[in-house]
Amino acid sequence: MAAKLKSVGVSLVVAVALLFLQTSTVLAAEGSGNKYDSFIQKLLQAGLQSNTAHLLLSELVVRAPHRLSGSSDAQKAVALTARMMDSLGFQEVHAESVRVPHWVRGKHESAVIVQGGKDRERPVAICALGGSVATPEKGITAEVIEVRSFDELARMKDAAKGKIVFFNRPMDPTRLHTFEAYGGAVDQRVEGAVKAADAGGVASLVRSMTLAHDRVPHTGVMSYRDSVVKIPAAAISTNDADTLSRLLKRNPHLKVRLVLEGRTMPDAPSANVAGQITGVEMPDEVVVVGGHLDCWDKGQGVHDDASGCMQAIEALRLLKELGVKPRRTIRAVMFMNEENGNRGGKGYAIAPQRSREHHVAALESDRGGFSPLGLAVQGDSTLVAYVQRWLPFFAQLGTGRIEKGSGGVDISPIVATGVPGFGLIVDDFRYFDYHHSDNDTLDKVHPRELEMGAIVEALLCYLIAEEGLPPNTVHETSDQ
Ligand SMILES: [Zn+2]
């Protein structure tokens, strides 16, 4: 392991040195032709030649794989990304402090289906949802009641009393857009424990939020309400959810024994990390591009969202490699705590430094490091139409979609102040196969796909830094 870490570090240093050698003033040498068309080709070549985004990504996720807010890996990631931006020659590299929730998963968590004697126990793959309280040490053993919706649970009246409530409505596979399928099922994960406790349940078990059929449980945020008793909540893998459902039809009185150890600690100190290319004409006008540095404590949080962070850094690195001196400032921000609080996004929007700046746009990549398909524009129709004039530029990168949509959770607080928001639209068919689970590892990211996202971000940042944007009259959030 140590040897591997060293080789990643060395290869990064070599790559960075090479890239600085290549640094040239490509743009300065441009003639009077269409500077953007030729710039786009140079940007594309520079990115695909180096695939540096993937090199940066491996550096981050190998050294700091479990970056849950408040954890030591999250702190490591703060220091590491600051060093990364420093070594790439970014300006004004700094951390902005935020306090974050600090939940810790227990070492032991398990669930078994109990039918008859001990020899009839059948293990199922589960993991605690983020924020869940623990079970008693010996676990909770109870009958299970399966429901597909909160309405169904409410209709059952007292039937859930003393039982484990099993929410088993799958993500809808007929939805073309997987985020819509997720949106149609995730209420069970977020609110399941409250609804189950309200109905007299002793624990909540939710089918994992994925369209994949496997034995890997997917965690994610859940919430409690002060007025309702806090019961333990876990996700169960989709294959085990199907098995449990089948066995319940045969034996409605079977039991599940659930053991969870998670606990919530006091809030912890942490930080967003920022670095920039300062604008030469309007340094206080800022285009921000970012992702979230924290992730769940499963897998390596690669698609969610180390990819978005490293794409932001790579976008700026590419612009520097091409010798860009933007009119406005282009800033990369690694936001902390998107997964269970969005304290980083909220903190960034109200940090004292913001009062001296004017944000022109905020761009986020948080839908996985897959092939980019286009841009979602969060703003009014004038803004969307203005950006759509750039379609021919983005079409050269294979990203022919510019449409109204959501930017992302991290940038939602600053977008709510009227700043135009942008989200990278990607081919997200496989995103939820990996999301919040042990499946979200480095091998799931393709270097060229990841790099293309960084290239698209670099182009958008550059266009906005040069051209500006019309004022946005729609102030809305995409906080989820
Ligand atoms: Zn994310």
Short mmCIF file of C-alpha atoms and ligand atoms in Angstrom, two decimals:
data_model
loop_
_atom_site.label_atom_id
_atom_site.label_comp_id
_atom_site.label_asym_id
_atom_site.label_seq_id
_atom_site.Cartn_x
_atom_site.Cartn_y
_atom_site.Cartn_z
CA MET A 1 0.00 0.00 0.00
CA ALA A 2 2.76 2.43 0.96
CA ALA A 3 4.59 1.75 -2.34
CA LYS A 4 1.44 2.46 -4.26
CA LEU A 5 0.90 5.75 -2.45
CA LYS A 6 4.45 6.79 -3.21
CA SER A 7 4.14 6.00 -6.90
CA VAL A 8 0.97 8.05 -7.18
CA GLY A 9 2.71 11.00 -5.50
CA VAL A 10 5.75 10.78 -7.74
CA SER A 11 3.74 10.43 -10.95
CA LEU A 12 1.75 13.53 -10.02
CA VAL A 13 4.89 15.57 -9.47
CA VAL A 14 6.31 14.42 -12.81
CA ALA A 15 3.09 15.18 -14.62
CA VAL A 16 2.80 18.62 -13.07
CA ALA A 17 6.41 19.44 -14.00
CA LEU A 18 5.80 18.35 -17.59
CA LEU A 19 2.69 20.42 -17.83
CA PHE A 20 4.45 23.53 -16.60
CA LEU A 21 7.13 22.98 -19.23
CA GLN A 22 4.38 22.89 -21.82
CA THR A 23 2.83 26.09 -20.53
CA SER A 24 2.69 28.57 -23.34
CA THR A 25 0.88 31.66 -24.33
CA VAL A 26 -1.28 30.00 -26.92
CA LEU A 27 -3.98 32.59 -26.73
CA ALA A 28 -1.63 35.53 -26.85
CA ALA A 29 -0.36 34.20 -30.17
CA GLU A 30 -3.86 34.09 -31.67
CA GLY A 31 -4.59 36.09 -34.74
CA SER A 32 -7.84 37.86 -35.35
CA GLY A 33 -9.75 34.68 -36.39
CA ASN A 34 -12.40 33.15 -34.19
CA LYS A 35 -10.41 32.88 -31.00
CA TYR A 36 -12.87 30.56 -29.36
CA ASP A 37 -12.94 27.95 -32.15
CA SER A 38 -9.19 27.58 -32.16
CA PHE A 39 -9.07 27.78 -28.36
CA ILE A 40 -11.56 24.92 -28.10
CA GLN A 41 -9.41 22.68 -30.27
CA LYS A 42 -6.31 23.48 -28.21
CA LEU A 43 -8.22 22.90 -24.98
CA LEU A 44 -9.49 19.54 -26.22
CA GLN A 45 -6.05 18.42 -27.30
CA ALA A 46 -4.37 19.58 -24.08
CA GLY A 47 -6.94 17.74 -21.96
CA LEU A 48 -7.08 14.47 -23.87
CA GLN A 49 -3.31 14.41 -24.20
CA SER A 50 -2.74 14.47 -20.45
CA ASN A 51 -5.85 13.07 -18.75
CA THR A 52 -4.54 14.87 -15.66
CA ALA A 53 -7.97 14.91 -14.00
CA HIS A 54 -7.66 11.16 -13.42
CA LEU A 55 -4.16 11.50 -12.02
CA LEU A 56 -5.38 14.09 -9.54
CA LEU A 57 -8.40 11.92 -8.75
CA SER A 58 -6.31 8.88 -7.88
CA GLU A 59 -4.07 11.03 -5.69
CA LEU A 60 -7.08 12.22 -3.68
CA VAL A 61 -9.09 9.03 -3.33
CA VAL A 62 -6.16 6.73 -2.57
CA ARG A 63 -4.83 9.03 0.15
CA ALA A 64 -8.21 10.07 1.58
CA PRO A 65 -10.87 7.54 0.61
CA HIS A 66 -13.46 7.99 3.40
CA ARG A 67 -14.03 11.71 3.48
CA LEU A 68 -17.17 11.82 5.60
CA SER A 69 -17.54 15.24 7.25
CA GLY A 70 -15.65 15.42 10.53
CA SER A 71 -13.45 12.41 9.74
CA SER A 72 -9.66 12.39 9.61
CA ASP A 73 -9.79 11.57 5.88
CA ALA A 74 -11.93 14.67 5.28
CA GLN A 75 -9.27 16.78 7.00
CA LYS A 76 -6.55 15.04 5.00
CA ALA A 77 -8.47 15.93 1.83
CA VAL A 78 -8.62 19.59 2.84
CA ALA A 79 -4.83 19.74 3.24
CA LEU A 80 -4.18 17.63 0.15
CA THR A 81 -6.32 19.69 -2.23
CA ALA A 82 -4.80 22.94 -0.91
CA ARG A 83 -1.33 21.51 -1.64
CA MET A 84 -2.50 20.35 -5.06
CA MET A 85 -3.73 23.82 -6.02
CA ASP A 86 -0.56 25.39 -4.63
CA SER A 87 1.69 23.06 -6.60
CA LEU A 88 -0.27 23.83 -9.78
CA GLY A 89 0.42 27.53 -9.31
CA PHE A 90 -3.13 28.65 -8.45
CA GLN A 91 -3.45 32.04 -6.77
CA GLU A 92 -5.01 32.87 -3.38
CA VAL A 93 -5.10 29.21 -2.31
CA HIS A 94 -6.79 29.09 1.08
CA ALA A 95 -9.20 27.23 3.33
CA GLU A 96 -12.42 28.80 4.63
CA SER A 97 -13.50 27.33 7.96
CA VAL A 98 -16.89 25.73 8.49
CA ARG A 99 -18.20 23.57 11.32
CA VAL A 100 -19.71 20.30 10.17
CA PRO A 101 -21.91 17.53 11.57
CA HIS A 102 -19.87 14.53 12.70
CA TRP A 103 -21.54 11.13 12.53
CA VAL A 104 -19.52 7.95 12.96
CA ARG A 105 -20.53 4.50 11.73
CA GLY A 106 -19.95 1.71 14.23
CA LYS A 107 -17.44 -1.04 13.55
CA HIS A 108 -20.07 -3.74 13.61
CA GLU A 109 -23.35 -3.65 11.78
CA SER A 110 -25.29 -6.63 10.57
CA ALA A 111 -28.70 -8.07 9.89
CA VAL A 112 -30.01 -11.62 9.70
CA ILE A 113 -33.38 -13.06 8.76
CA VAL A 114 -34.43 -15.33 11.61
CA GLN A 115 -36.78 -18.21 10.90
CA GLY A 116 -37.05 -20.91 13.55
CA GLY A 117 -33.76 -21.93 15.19
CA LYS A 118 -30.30 -20.45 14.89
CA ASP A 119 -29.47 -22.73 11.97
CA ARG A 120 -32.17 -20.95 9.98
CA GLU A 121 -30.50 -17.52 10.23
CA ARG A 122 -29.78 -15.93 6.88
CA PRO A 123 -27.43 -12.92 6.70
CA VAL A 124 -28.47 -9.95 4.58
CA ALA A 125 -26.27 -7.07 3.40
CA ILE A 126 -27.14 -3.83 5.18
CA CYS A 127 -25.48 -0.59 6.25
CA ALA A 128 -26.61 2.13 8.61
CA LEU A 129 -28.00 5.27 7.03
CA GLY A 130 -25.99 8.39 7.79
CA GLY A 131 -27.12 9.88 11.09
CA SER A 132 -28.82 6.75 12.37
CA VAL A 133 -28.84 6.00 16.10
CA ALA A 134 -27.51 2.64 17.26
CA THR A 135 -29.57 -0.38 18.21
CA PRO A 136 -29.10 -1.86 21.70
CA GLU A 137 -25.85 -3.84 21.80
CA LYS A 138 -27.56 -7.17 21.11
CA GLY A 139 -29.58 -5.65 18.31
CA ILE A 140 -33.29 -5.41 17.66
CA THR A 141 -35.08 -8.62 16.77
CA ALA A 142 -38.58 -8.07 15.48
CA GLU A 143 -41.13 -9.07 12.88
CA VAL A 144 -41.05 -7.15 9.65
CA ILE A 145 -43.79 -5.28 7.86
CA GLU A 146 -43.21 -4.47 4.19
CA VAL A 147 -44.65 -1.33 2.60
CA ARG A 148 -44.14 0.53 -0.65
CA SER A 149 -45.21 4.00 0.45
CA PHE A 150 -45.95 6.21 3.43
CA ASP A 151 -49.64 6.14 2.46
CA GLU A 152 -49.66 2.36 2.60
CA LEU A 153 -48.02 2.52 6.05
CA ALA A 154 -50.61 5.01 7.27
CA ARG A 155 -53.47 2.80 6.06
CA MET A 156 -52.10 -0.11 8.10
CA LYS A 157 -52.78 1.73 11.34
CA ASP A 158 -51.45 -0.38 14.24
CA ALA A 159 -50.02 -3.20 12.12
CA ALA A 160 -46.50 -1.69 12.28
CA LYS A 161 -46.41 -1.52 16.08
CA GLY A 162 -43.31 -3.19 17.51
CA LYS A 163 -42.10 -4.17 14.04
CA ILE A 164 -39.26 -3.31 11.70
CA VAL A 165 -40.79 -1.29 8.87
CA PHE A 166 -39.34 -2.39 5.52
CA PHE A 167 -39.69 0.25 2.78
CA ASN A 168 -39.36 -1.64 -0.49
CA ARG A 169 -40.46 0.65 -3.34
CA PRO A 170 -37.78 0.34 -6.03
CA MET A 171 -36.44 3.24 -8.07
CA ASP A 172 -38.61 3.34 -11.20
CA PRO A 173 -36.59 1.65 -13.97
CA THR A 174 -38.83 3.09 -16.71
CA ARG A 175 -37.55 6.62 -16.08
CA LEU A 176 -35.06 7.72 -18.71
CA HIS A 177 -33.29 9.99 -16.25
CA THR A 178 -31.93 8.10 -13.27
CA PHE A 179 -32.02 11.20 -11.05
CA GLU A 180 -35.80 11.27 -11.54
CA ALA A 181 -36.01 7.61 -10.53
CA TYR A 182 -33.93 8.44 -7.45
CA GLY A 183 -36.12 11.43 -6.65
CA GLY A 184 -39.18 9.18 -6.80
CA ALA A 185 -37.87 6.75 -4.18
CA VAL A 186 -35.50 8.60 -1.87
CA ASP A 187 -38.25 9.84 0.49
CA GLN A 188 -38.21 6.32 1.95
CA ARG A 189 -34.55 6.72 2.94
CA VAL A 190 -34.74 10.31 4.17
CA GLU A 191 -38.04 10.20 6.07
CA GLY A 192 -38.54 6.47 6.59
CA ALA A 193 -37.36 6.40 10.21
CA VAL A 194 -39.74 9.20 11.23
CA LYS A 195 -42.71 7.63 9.43
CA ALA A 196 -41.92 4.18 10.82
CA ALA A 197 -41.53 5.50 14.38
CA ASP A 198 -44.77 7.45 14.02
CA ALA A 199 -46.52 4.18 13.17
CA GLY A 200 -45.01 2.48 16.24
CA GLY A 201 -42.16 0.74 14.40
CA VAL A 202 -38.91 -0.13 16.21
CA ALA A 203 -36.52 0.22 13.26
CA SER A 204 -36.55 1.17 9.60
CA LEU A 205 -35.07 -0.85 6.75
CA VAL A 206 -35.04 0.71 3.30
CA ARG A 207 -34.35 -0.82 -0.11
CA SER A 208 -31.07 0.64 -1.41
CA MET A 209 -31.40 3.58 -3.80
CA THR A 210 -30.03 1.90 -6.90
CA LEU A 211 -31.26 0.35 -10.13
CA ALA A 212 -28.54 -2.31 -9.88
CA HIS A 213 -29.29 -5.81 -8.64
CA ASP A 214 -26.49 -6.79 -6.32
CA ARG A 215 -25.64 -7.37 -2.69
CA VAL A 216 -24.14 -3.94 -1.97
CA PRO A 217 -26.11 -1.65 0.36
CA HIS A 218 -26.18 2.11 -0.36
CA THR A 219 -26.10 4.57 2.51
CA GLY A 220 -27.21 8.21 2.43
CA VAL A 221 -28.64 10.90 4.59
CA MET A 222 -31.73 10.35 6.76
CA SER A 223 -33.46 12.67 9.17
CA TYR A 224 -35.14 12.59 12.55
CA ARG A 225 -37.74 14.90 14.02
CA ASP A 226 -37.43 16.13 17.60
CA SER A 227 -41.03 15.24 18.40
CA VAL A 228 -40.73 11.65 17.17
CA VAL A 229 -38.74 8.86 18.85
CA LYS A 230 -35.44 8.17 17.07
CA ILE A 231 -35.26 4.60 15.78
CA PRO A 232 -32.32 2.95 13.99
CA ALA A 233 -32.38 3.04 10.19
CA ALA A 234 -30.45 0.97 7.65
CA ALA A 235 -30.35 0.31 3.92
CA ILE A 236 -30.59 -3.25 2.61
CA SER A 237 -29.11 -4.36 -0.73
CA THR A 238 -31.56 -4.76 -3.60
CA ASN A 239 -31.00 -8.51 -3.90
CA ASP A 240 -31.58 -8.97 -0.17
CA ALA A 241 -34.63 -6.71 -0.33
CA ASP A 242 -36.09 -9.02 -2.99
CA THR A 243 -35.22 -12.10 -0.90
CA LEU A 244 -36.74 -10.63 2.25
CA SER A 245 -39.88 -9.68 0.36
CA ARG A 246 -40.20 -13.20 -1.08
CA LEU A 247 -39.69 -14.86 2.30
CA LEU A 248 -42.22 -12.54 3.94
CA LYS A 249 -44.88 -13.71 1.50
CA ARG A 250 -44.25 -17.27 2.65
CA ASN A 251 -43.89 -16.45 6.32
CA PRO A 252 -45.25 -13.07 7.45
CA HIS A 253 -44.01 -13.79 10.99
CA LEU A 254 -40.33 -14.19 10.20
CA LYS A 255 -38.06 -11.88 12.14
CA VAL A 256 -35.00 -9.79 11.38
CA ARG A 257 -32.24 -9.10 13.87
CA LEU A 258 -30.60 -5.75 13.19
CA VAL A 259 -27.39 -4.54 14.86
CA LEU A 260 -26.18 -0.96 14.29
CA GLU A 261 -23.58 1.08 16.19
CA GLY A 262 -23.58 4.56 14.63
CA ARG A 263 -23.37 7.65 16.81
CA THR A 264 -23.44 11.40 16.41
CA MET A 265 -20.51 13.36 17.87
CA PRO A 266 -20.33 17.12 18.50
CA ASP A 267 -19.91 19.27 15.37
CA ALA A 268 -16.32 19.31 14.11
CA PRO A 269 -14.11 21.99 12.55
CA SER A 270 -13.54 21.64 8.81
CA ALA A 271 -13.18 23.82 5.73
CA ASN A 272 -13.90 24.58 2.09
CA VAL A 273 -10.75 24.89 -0.02
CA ALA A 274 -10.37 27.47 -2.78
CA GLY A 275 -7.76 28.53 -5.33
CA GLN A 276 -8.05 30.69 -8.42
CA ILE A 277 -6.74 32.35 -11.54
CA THR A 278 -7.24 36.00 -10.69
CA GLY A 279 -8.92 38.05 -13.38
CA VAL A 280 -6.73 40.68 -15.02
CA GLU A 281 -9.47 43.26 -15.67
CA MET A 282 -12.16 42.52 -13.08
CA PRO A 283 -10.51 40.55 -10.26
CA ASP A 284 -13.49 40.93 -7.91
CA GLU A 285 -15.89 39.40 -10.41
CA VAL A 286 -15.80 35.66 -9.81
CA VAL A 287 -16.77 32.57 -11.77
CA VAL A 288 -16.76 29.69 -9.28
CA VAL A 289 -16.46 26.04 -10.30
CA GLY A 290 -16.54 23.16 -7.85
CA GLY A 291 -17.69 19.90 -6.40
CA HIS A 292 -17.93 18.50 -2.89
CA LEU A 293 -14.90 17.14 -1.11
CA ASP A 294 -16.77 15.15 1.50
CA CYS A 295 -18.40 11.81 0.74
CA TRP A 296 -19.94 8.89 2.57
CA ASP A 297 -17.72 6.37 4.32
CA LYS A 298 -18.36 3.68 1.70
CA GLY A 299 -16.16 3.03 -1.34
CA GLN A 300 -13.93 6.00 -2.12
CA GLY A 301 -16.57 8.60 -3.03
CA VAL A 302 -15.07 8.75 -6.51
CA HIS A 303 -18.07 9.58 -8.70
CA ASP A 304 -19.69 11.31 -5.70
CA ASP A 305 -17.92 13.64 -5.76
CA ALA A 306 -14.12 13.49 -5.88
CA SER A 307 -14.64 13.61 -9.66
CA GLY A 308 -16.36 17.00 -9.51
CA CYS A 309 -13.62 18.43 -7.29
CA MET A 310 -10.78 17.21 -9.48
CA GLN A 311 -12.55 18.38 -12.63
CA ALA A 312 -12.70 21.88 -11.16
CA ILE A 313 -8.97 21.84 -10.42
CA GLU A 314 -8.23 20.35 -13.83
CA ALA A 315 -10.37 23.00 -15.56
CA LEU A 316 -8.21 25.75 -14.04
CA ARG A 317 -5.00 23.81 -14.70
CA LEU A 318 -5.93 23.48 -18.38
CA LEU A 319 -6.63 27.20 -18.66
CA LYS A 320 -3.25 27.92 -17.09
CA GLU A 321 -1.55 25.47 -19.45
CA LEU A 322 -3.06 27.35 -22.38
CA GLY A 323 -1.79 30.63 -20.99
CA VAL A 324 -5.24 32.08 -20.38
CA LYS A 325 -5.34 35.38 -18.54
CA PRO A 326 -9.07 35.73 -17.95
CA ARG A 327 -10.76 39.11 -17.64
CA ARG A 328 -12.66 37.90 -14.56
CA THR A 329 -11.46 35.61 -11.76
CA ILE A 330 -12.02 31.87 -12.18
CA ARG A 331 -12.04 30.05 -8.83
CA ALA A 332 -12.09 26.34 -7.99
CA VAL A 333 -13.84 25.48 -4.71
CA MET A 334 -13.85 22.15 -2.91
CA PHE A 335 -17.05 22.36 -0.85
CA MET A 336 -17.26 20.45 2.44
CA ASN A 337 -20.29 18.60 3.83
CA GLU A 338 -22.69 18.35 0.90
CA GLU A 339 -23.81 14.89 1.96
CA ASN A 340 -25.22 15.60 5.40
CA GLY A 341 -25.70 19.29 5.97
CA ASN A 342 -24.35 21.44 3.11
CA ARG A 343 -22.52 23.55 5.68
CA GLY A 344 -19.77 24.23 3.13
CA GLY A 345 -22.13 25.55 0.47
CA LYS A 346 -23.98 27.67 3.02
CA GLY A 347 -20.74 28.88 4.62
CA TYR A 348 -19.19 29.87 1.30
CA ALA A 349 -22.20 32.03 0.40
CA ILE A 350 -21.98 34.06 3.62
CA ALA A 351 -18.21 34.11 4.27
CA PRO A 352 -16.89 37.65 4.98
CA GLN A 353 -14.77 37.58 1.80
CA ARG A 354 -17.94 37.42 -0.32
CA SER A 355 -18.91 40.99 0.59
CA ARG A 356 -15.92 42.23 -1.42
CA GLU A 357 -16.73 40.06 -4.44
CA HIS A 358 -19.40 39.80 -7.08
CA HIS A 359 -20.13 36.29 -8.29
CA VAL A 360 -20.92 36.15 -11.97
CA ALA A 361 -21.68 32.42 -12.12
CA ALA A 362 -21.39 29.20 -10.13
CA LEU A 363 -20.80 25.83 -11.81
CA GLU A 364 -20.90 22.41 -10.20
CA SER A 365 -20.19 18.85 -11.29
CA ASP A 366 -21.93 16.43 -8.93
CA ARG A 367 -23.60 13.81 -11.13
CA GLY A 368 -20.60 11.53 -11.53
CA GLY A 369 -17.42 11.71 -13.58
CA PHE A 370 -19.08 10.33 -16.71
CA SER A 371 -19.15 11.60 -20.30
CA PRO A 372 -20.54 15.13 -20.31
CA LEU A 373 -23.66 15.63 -22.40
CA GLY A 374 -24.37 19.29 -21.76
CA LEU A 375 -25.12 22.01 -19.27
CA ALA A 376 -28.05 22.70 -17.00
CA VAL A 377 -28.63 26.42 -16.55
CA GLN A 378 -30.31 27.58 -13.37
CA GLY A 379 -31.69 30.98 -14.12
CA ASP A 380 -34.32 32.86 -16.08
CA SER A 381 -35.17 32.35 -19.76
CA THR A 382 -33.05 35.32 -20.88
CA LEU A 383 -30.01 33.77 -19.25
CA VAL A 384 -30.72 30.33 -20.73
CA ALA A 385 -31.15 31.84 -24.20
CA TYR A 386 -27.93 33.84 -23.80
CA VAL A 387 -25.92 30.73 -22.92
CA GLN A 388 -27.56 28.74 -25.72
CA ARG A 389 -25.81 31.05 -28.20
CA TRP A 390 -22.65 29.15 -27.20
CA LEU A 391 -24.10 25.80 -28.32
CA PRO A 392 -21.86 25.62 -31.42
CA PHE A 393 -18.81 25.89 -29.15
CA PHE A 394 -19.95 23.13 -26.84
CA ALA A 395 -21.08 20.97 -29.77
CA GLN A 396 -17.40 20.79 -30.76
CA LEU A 397 -16.87 18.94 -27.47
CA GLY A 398 -19.81 16.58 -28.07
CA THR A 399 -21.96 18.41 -25.54
CA GLY A 400 -24.92 19.60 -27.54
CA ARG A 401 -27.40 20.24 -24.72
CA ILE A 402 -27.90 23.52 -22.92
CA GLU A 403 -31.17 23.56 -21.01
CA LYS A 404 -32.86 24.95 -17.95
CA GLY A 405 -32.10 22.81 -14.90
CA SER A 406 -30.50 22.56 -11.51
CA GLY A 407 -26.91 23.57 -10.75
CA GLY A 408 -26.19 21.52 -7.66
CA VAL A 409 -26.55 21.41 -3.89
CA ASP A 410 -23.21 23.04 -2.98
CA ILE A 411 -23.79 26.10 -5.11
CA SER A 412 -27.49 26.37 -4.25
CA PRO A 413 -26.97 28.90 -1.40
CA ILE A 414 -25.05 31.30 -3.64
CA VAL A 415 -27.43 30.66 -6.54
CA ALA A 416 -30.26 31.56 -4.16
CA THR A 417 -28.77 35.08 -3.95
CA GLY A 418 -29.33 35.51 -7.69
CA VAL A 419 -26.06 34.18 -9.08
CA PRO A 420 -26.62 32.16 -12.30
CA GLY A 421 -26.06 28.44 -11.59
CA PHE A 422 -24.75 25.76 -13.91
CA GLY A 423 -24.61 21.97 -13.57
CA LEU A 424 -22.68 19.57 -15.74
CA ILE A 425 -25.13 17.12 -17.35
CA VAL A 426 -23.52 13.71 -17.79
CA ASP A 427 -24.43 10.22 -18.97
CA ASP A 428 -25.75 9.15 -15.57
CA PHE A 429 -27.14 5.71 -16.47
CA ARG A 430 -24.69 3.96 -14.10
CA TYR A 431 -24.44 6.68 -11.45
CA PHE A 432 -26.74 5.06 -8.91
CA ASP A 433 -25.05 1.67 -9.34
CA TYR A 434 -22.15 3.25 -7.43
CA HIS A 435 -23.65 6.13 -5.44
CA HIS A 436 -23.00 6.06 -1.65
CA SER A 437 -21.75 2.49 -1.71
CA ASP A 438 -18.65 0.31 -1.74
CA ASN A 439 -19.06 0.24 -5.53
CA ASP A 440 -17.93 3.88 -5.86
CA THR A 441 -14.24 3.23 -6.46
CA LEU A 442 -11.51 4.57 -8.76
CA ASP A 443 -11.81 1.74 -11.30
CA LYS A 444 -15.37 2.93 -12.12
CA VAL A 445 -14.11 6.20 -13.65
CA HIS A 446 -12.85 6.35 -17.21
CA PRO A 447 -9.99 8.86 -17.56
CA ARG A 448 -11.20 10.29 -20.89
CA GLU A 449 -14.79 10.65 -19.72
CA LEU A 450 -13.62 12.44 -16.57
CA GLU A 451 -11.29 14.71 -18.54
CA MET A 452 -14.03 15.68 -20.99
CA GLY A 453 -16.06 17.03 -18.07
CA ALA A 454 -13.09 19.17 -17.01
CA ILE A 455 -12.66 20.41 -20.58
CA VAL A 456 -16.31 21.45 -20.81
CA GLU A 457 -16.05 23.21 -17.45
CA ALA A 458 -12.89 25.00 -18.54
CA LEU A 459 -14.64 26.26 -21.67
CA LEU A 460 -17.71 27.49 -19.80
CA CYS A 461 -15.61 29.25 -17.15
CA TYR A 462 -13.50 30.88 -19.83
CA LEU A 463 -16.49 32.05 -21.89
CA ILE A 464 -18.18 33.54 -18.82
CA ALA A 465 -14.95 35.11 -17.57
CA GLU A 466 -14.48 36.80 -20.95
CA GLU A 467 -18.05 37.59 -21.97
CA GLY A 468 -19.94 37.94 -18.69
CA LEU A 469 -23.60 37.01 -18.30
CA PRO A 470 -26.85 38.99 -18.31
CA PRO A 471 -28.33 39.60 -14.85
CA ASN A 472 -30.48 36.75 -13.58
CA THR A 473 -33.94 37.56 -12.26
CA VAL A 474 -34.82 34.10 -10.96
CA HIS A 475 -33.59 33.37 -7.45
CA GLU A 476 -34.19 29.74 -6.69
CA THR A 477 -32.46 26.92 -4.87
CA SER A 478 -31.78 23.31 -5.69
CA ASP A 479 -31.15 22.34 -2.06
CA GLN A 480 -32.17 18.71 -1.58
ZN ZN B 1 -22.65 14.37 -4.50
#
